[in-house]
Amino acid sequence: MSLMDAAREVRERAYAPYSKFKVGAALRSEDGQVFAGCNVENVAYPEGTCAEAGAIAAMVAAGERTIVEVVVVTDGATPGTPCGGCRQRIREFAGPATWVHSVSSTGVVVSTTVAELLPHSFGPEFLGTTKS
Ligand code: THU
């Protein structure tokens, strides 16, 4: 399945009764698998989780560690780019040149690299940590 189809499909299942803003994210890992996630809100608002976090958790749970491409689909006419926290989450498992495509529900696409979304970012290499 394409990342676009996976993100659109999972967005339908988002649980967003408070913001009414449904988000779907899909990513491809290094071995070609597709992982998807949607936002899951909570009545205790800070406990809600973003779509990107769900997709990344699914990837890690499956044993994958490297993101090669991301698609995020949001409500509305203007594509919603990943929030600051999710930029850092993606950066953990992606390279600076990895593409992140932000897509509106009407099909407008904004494509950026991880480095564009999060310039001068802090990453695992600063700690000398290997991603084992
Ligand atoms: N949201 C995401 O799922 N990903 C983002 O990158 C931005 C925001 C969700 C969180 C919340 O459920 C809703 O969108 C409104 O902020």
Coordinates of N, CA and C and ligand atoms in Angstrom, one line a residue:
M1 N 0.9 -1.2 0.0 CA 0.0 0.0 0.0 C 0.9 1.3 0.0
S2 N 0.4 2.3 -0.7 CA 1.2 3.5 -0.7 C 1.1 4.2 0.6
L3 N 2.1 5.1 0.9 CA 2.1 5.8 2.2 C 0.9 6.7 2.2
M4 N 0.6 7.3 1.1 CA -0.6 8.2 1.0 C -1.9 7.5 1.4
D5 N -2.1 6.3 0.7 CA -3.3 5.5 1.0 C -3.3 5.1 2.5
A6 N -2.2 4.7 3.0 CA -2.1 4.2 4.4 C -2.4 5.4 5.4
A7 N -1.9 6.6 5.1 CA -2.1 7.7 6.0 C -3.6 8.2 5.9
R8 N -4.1 8.2 4.7 CA -5.5 8.6 4.5 C -6.5 7.6 5.3
E9 N -6.2 6.3 5.1 CA -7.0 5.3 5.7 C -7.0 5.3 7.2
V10 N -5.8 5.5 7.8 CA -5.6 5.5 9.3 C -6.2 6.8 9.9
R11 N -6.2 7.8 9.1 CA -6.7 9.1 9.6 C -8.2 9.0 9.9
E12 N -8.9 8.2 9.1 CA -10.3 7.9 9.3 C -10.6 7.4 10.7
R13 N -9.6 6.7 11.2 CA -9.8 6.0 12.5 C -9.3 6.8 13.7
A14 N -8.8 8.0 13.4 CA -8.3 8.9 14.5 C -9.4 9.1 15.5
Y15 N -8.9 9.2 16.8 CA -9.8 9.5 17.9 C -9.5 11.0 18.3
A16 N -10.4 11.9 17.8 CA -10.1 13.3 18.1 C -11.4 14.0 18.4
P17 N -12.1 13.5 19.5 CA -13.4 14.1 19.8 C -13.3 15.6 20.4
Y18 N -12.1 16.0 20.8 CA -11.9 17.3 21.5 C -11.5 18.3 20.4
S19 N -10.5 18.0 19.7 CA -10.0 19.0 18.7 C -10.8 18.9 17.4
K20 N -11.4 17.7 17.1 CA -12.1 17.4 15.9 C -11.1 17.5 14.7
F21 N -9.8 17.4 15.0 CA -8.7 17.5 14.0 C -8.1 16.2 13.8
K22 N -8.5 15.4 12.8 CA -8.0 14.1 12.6 C -6.7 14.1 11.8
V23 N -5.7 13.3 12.3 CA -4.4 13.2 11.6 C -4.1 11.8 11.4
G24 N -3.6 11.5 10.2 CA -3.1 10.2 9.9 C -1.6 10.3 9.5
A25 N -0.8 9.4 9.9 CA 0.6 9.4 9.5 C 1.0 8.0 9.1
A26 N 1.8 7.9 8.0 CA 2.3 6.6 7.6 C 3.8 6.8 7.2
L27 N 4.6 5.8 7.5 CA 6.0 5.9 7.2 C 6.5 4.6 6.7
R28 N 7.5 4.7 5.8 CA 8.2 3.5 5.3 C 9.5 3.3 6.0
S29 N 9.7 2.1 6.5 CA 11.0 1.8 7.1 C 12.0 1.3 6.1
E30 N 13.2 1.1 6.6 CA 14.3 0.7 5.7 C 14.0 -0.6 4.9
D31 N 13.3 -1.5 5.5 CA 13.1 -2.8 4.8 C 11.8 -2.7 4.0
G32 N 11.2 -1.6 3.8 CA 10.1 -1.4 2.9 C 8.7 -1.6 3.5
Q33 N 8.7 -1.9 4.8 CA 7.4 -2.0 5.5 C 6.7 -0.6 5.7
V34 N 5.4 -0.6 5.7 CA 4.6 0.6 6.0 C 4.0 0.5 7.4
F35 N 4.2 1.6 8.1 CA 3.6 1.6 9.5 C 2.7 2.9 9.6
A36 N 1.6 2.8 10.2 CA 0.6 3.9 10.2 C 0.2 4.2 11.7
G37 N -0.2 5.4 11.9 CA -0.7 5.8 13.2 C -1.6 7.0 13.1
C38 N -2.5 7.1 14.0 CA -3.4 8.3 14.0 C -3.4 9.0 15.4
N39 N -3.9 10.2 15.5 CA -3.9 10.8 16.8 C -4.9 10.2 17.7
V40 N -4.6 10.1 18.9 CA -5.5 9.5 19.9 C -5.6 10.5 21.1
E41 N -6.7 11.2 21.2 CA -6.8 12.2 22.2 C -7.4 11.6 23.5
N42 N -7.3 12.4 24.5 CA -7.7 12.0 25.9 C -8.4 13.2 26.5
V43 N -9.4 12.8 27.4 CA -10.1 13.9 28.1 C -9.2 14.7 29.0
A44 N -8.1 14.0 29.5 CA -7.0 14.7 30.1 C -6.1 15.2 29.0
Y45 N -6.3 16.4 28.5 CA -5.7 16.8 27.2 C -4.3 16.5 26.9
P46 N -3.4 16.7 27.9 CA -1.9 16.4 27.6 C -1.6 15.0 27.4
E47 N -2.5 14.1 27.7 CA -2.3 12.7 27.5 C -2.5 12.2 26.1
G48 N -3.1 13.1 25.3 CA -3.3 12.7 23.9 C -2.0 12.5 23.1
T49 N -2.0 11.7 22.1 CA -0.8 11.4 21.3 C -1.0 11.7 19.9
C50 N 0.1 12.1 19.2 CA 0.0 12.5 17.8 C 0.1 11.3 16.9
A51 N -0.4 11.5 15.7 CA -0.4 10.4 14.7 C 1.1 9.9 14.4
E52 N 2.0 10.8 14.3 CA 3.4 10.4 14.0 C 4.0 9.5 15.1
A53 N 3.6 9.8 16.4 CA 4.1 9.0 17.5 C 3.6 7.6 17.4
G54 N 2.3 7.5 17.0 CA 1.7 6.1 16.8 C 2.4 5.3 15.7
A55 N 2.7 6.0 14.6 CA 3.4 5.3 13.5 C 4.8 4.9 13.9
I56 N 5.5 5.8 14.6 CA 6.9 5.4 15.0 C 6.8 4.3 16.0
A57 N 5.9 4.3 16.9 CA 5.8 3.3 17.9 C 5.6 1.9 17.3
A58 N 4.7 1.9 16.3 CA 4.4 0.6 15.5 C 5.7 0.1 14.8
M59 N 6.5 1.1 14.2 CA 7.7 0.7 13.5 C 8.7 0.1 14.5
V60 N 8.9 0.7 15.6 CA 9.9 0.3 16.6 C 9.4 -1.1 17.2
A61 N 8.1 -1.2 17.4 CA 7.6 -2.5 18.0 C 7.8 -3.6 17.0
A62 N 7.9 -3.3 15.7 CA 8.1 -4.4 14.7 C 9.6 -4.7 14.5
G63 N 10.4 -3.9 15.2 CA 11.9 -4.2 15.1 C 12.6 -3.3 14.1
E64 N 11.9 -2.3 13.5 CA 12.6 -1.5 12.6 C 13.1 -0.2 13.3
R65 N 14.2 0.4 12.7 CA 14.8 1.6 13.4 C 15.0 2.7 12.5
T66 N 14.8 2.6 11.2 CA 15.1 3.6 10.2 C 13.9 4.0 9.3
I67 N 13.6 5.3 9.4 CA 12.5 5.8 8.5 C 13.1 6.3 7.2
V68 N 12.5 5.9 6.1 CA 13.0 6.4 4.8 C 12.0 7.5 4.2
E69 N 10.8 7.5 4.6 CA 9.8 8.5 4.0 C 8.6 8.6 4.9
V70 N 8.0 9.8 5.0 CA 6.9 10.0 5.9 C 5.8 10.7 5.1
V71 N 4.5 10.3 5.3 CA 3.4 11.1 4.9 C 2.5 11.4 6.0
V72 N 2.1 12.6 6.2 CA 1.1 13.0 7.2 C -0.1 13.7 6.6
V73 N -1.3 13.2 6.9 CA -2.5 13.7 6.3 C -3.3 14.4 7.4
T74 N -3.7 15.7 7.1 CA -4.4 16.4 8.1 C -5.7 16.9 7.6
D75 N -6.6 17.4 8.4 CA -7.9 18.0 8.1 C -7.6 19.3 7.4
G76 N -8.6 19.8 6.7 CA -8.5 21.2 6.2 C -7.8 21.3 4.8
A77 N -7.8 22.6 4.3 CA -7.3 22.8 3.0 C -5.8 23.1 3.0
T78 N -5.3 23.4 4.1 CA -3.8 23.7 4.2 C -3.1 22.5 4.9
P79 N -2.1 22.0 4.3 CA -1.4 20.8 5.0 C -0.9 21.2 6.3
G80 N -1.1 20.4 7.3 CA -0.6 20.6 8.7 C 0.8 19.9 8.8
T81 N 1.8 20.6 8.9 CA 3.1 20.0 9.0 C 3.3 19.4 10.5
P82 N 4.2 18.5 10.7 CA 4.3 17.9 12.0 C 4.7 18.9 13.1
C83 N 4.1 18.7 14.3 CA 4.4 19.6 15.4 C 5.9 19.5 15.8
G84 N 6.3 20.4 16.6 CA 7.7 20.4 17.0 C 8.2 19.1 17.6
G85 N 7.3 18.6 18.5 CA 7.7 17.3 19.2 C 7.8 16.2 18.2
C86 N 6.9 16.1 17.2 CA 7.0 15.1 16.2 C 8.1 15.2 15.3
R87 N 8.5 16.5 15.0 CA 9.7 16.7 14.2 C 10.9 16.0 14.9
Q88 N 11.0 16.2 16.2 CA 12.1 15.6 16.9 C 12.0 14.0 16.9
R89 N 10.7 13.6 17.1 CA 10.5 12.1 17.0 C 10.9 11.5 15.7
I90 N 10.6 12.2 14.6 CA 11.0 11.7 13.3 C 12.5 11.7 13.1
R91 N 13.1 12.8 13.6 CA 14.5 13.0 13.5 C 15.3 11.9 14.1
E92 N 14.8 11.3 15.2 CA 15.5 10.3 15.9 C 15.8 9.1 15.0
F93 N 14.9 8.8 14.1 CA 15.0 7.6 13.3 C 15.2 7.9 11.8
A94 N 15.3 9.1 11.4 CA 15.5 9.5 10.0 C 16.7 10.3 9.8
G95 N 17.1 10.4 8.5 CA 18.3 11.2 8.2 C 17.9 12.6 7.8
P96 N 18.8 13.5 7.7 CA 18.5 14.9 7.3 C 17.8 15.1 6.0
A97 N 18.1 14.2 5.0 CA 17.5 14.3 3.7 C 16.2 13.5 3.5
T98 N 15.7 12.9 4.6 CA 14.5 12.1 4.5 C 13.3 13.0 4.2
W99 N 12.4 12.6 3.3 CA 11.3 13.4 2.9 C 10.1 13.2 3.9
V100 N 9.5 14.3 4.2 CA 8.3 14.3 5.0 C 7.2 15.1 4.1
H101 N 6.2 14.4 3.7 CA 5.2 15.0 2.9 C 3.9 15.3 3.8
S102 N 3.6 16.5 3.8 CA 2.4 17.0 4.6 C 1.3 17.2 3.6
V103 N 0.1 16.5 3.8 CA -0.9 16.5 2.8 C -2.2 17.0 3.5
S104 N -3.0 17.9 2.8 CA -4.3 18.3 3.3 C -5.3 17.3 2.9
S105 N -6.5 17.4 3.5 CA -7.6 16.5 3.1 C -8.0 16.8 1.7
T106 N -7.7 18.0 1.2 CA -8.1 18.3 -0.2 C -7.0 17.9 -1.2
G107 N -5.9 17.4 -0.7 CA -4.8 16.9 -1.6 C -3.7 17.9 -1.8
V108 N -3.6 19.0 -1.1 CA -2.5 19.9 -1.3 C -1.3 19.3 -0.6
V109 N -0.1 19.2 -1.2 CA 1.1 18.6 -0.6 C 2.2 19.6 -0.4
V110 N 2.8 19.6 0.8 CA 4.0 20.3 1.1 C 5.1 19.3 1.4
S111 N 6.1 19.2 0.6 CA 7.2 18.2 0.8 C 8.4 19.0 1.4
T112 N 8.9 18.5 2.5 CA 10.1 19.1 3.1 C 11.0 17.9 3.6
T113 N 12.2 18.3 3.8 CA 13.1 17.3 4.3 C 13.1 17.4 5.9
V114 N 13.6 16.4 6.5 CA 13.8 16.5 8.0 C 14.6 17.7 8.4
A115 N 15.7 17.9 7.7 CA 16.6 19.0 8.0 C 15.9 20.4 7.9
E116 N 15.0 20.5 6.9 CA 14.2 21.7 6.7 C 13.2 21.9 7.9
L117 N 12.6 20.8 8.3 CA 11.7 20.9 9.4 C 12.3 21.1 10.7
L118 N 13.5 20.6 10.9 CA 14.2 20.7 12.2 C 15.7 21.0 12.0
P119 N 16.0 22.3 11.6 CA 17.4 22.6 11.3 C 18.3 22.6 12.6
H120 N 19.5 22.4 12.4 CA 20.5 22.4 13.5 C 20.0 21.5 14.7
S121 N 19.5 20.3 14.3 CA 18.8 19.5 15.4 C 19.7 18.7 16.2
F122 N 19.2 18.4 17.4 CA 19.9 17.5 18.3 C 19.6 16.1 18.0
G123 N 20.6 15.2 17.9 CA 20.3 13.8 17.6 C 21.1 12.9 18.4
P124 N 20.9 11.6 18.2 CA 21.6 10.5 18.9 C 23.1 10.6 18.9
E125 N 23.6 11.1 17.7 CA 25.0 11.1 17.6 C 25.7 12.1 18.6
F126 N 24.9 13.0 19.1 CA 25.5 14.0 20.1 C 25.9 13.3 21.4
L127 N 25.2 12.2 21.6 CA 25.5 11.4 22.8 C 26.4 10.2 22.5
G128 N 26.8 10.1 21.3 CA 27.7 9.0 20.9 C 27.0 7.7 21.1
T129 N 25.7 7.7 21.0 CA 24.9 6.5 21.2 C 24.6 5.8 19.9
T130 N 24.7 4.5 19.9 CA 24.3 3.7 18.7 C 22.8 3.3 18.9
K131 N 22.1 3.2 17.8 CA 20.7 2.9 18.0 C 20.4 1.4 18.1
S132 N 20.9 0.8 19.2 CA 20.8 -0.6 19.3 C 19.6 -0.9 20.2
Ligands
THU1 N1 -1.6 16.3 15.9 C1 -0.9 15.2 15.4 O1 -1.4 14.1 15.4 N2 0.3 15.5 14.7 C2 0.9 16.7 14.6 O2 2.0 16.7 14.1 C3 0.1 17.9 15.0 C4 -1.0 17.7 15.9 C5 -2.8 16.1 16.6 C6 -2.8 16.3 18.1 C7 -4.2 16.7 18.4 O3 -4.9 15.4 18.6 C8 -4.7 17.4 17.2 O4 -3.8 17.1 16.1 C9 -4.9 18.8 17.3 O5 -3.7 19.4 17.8

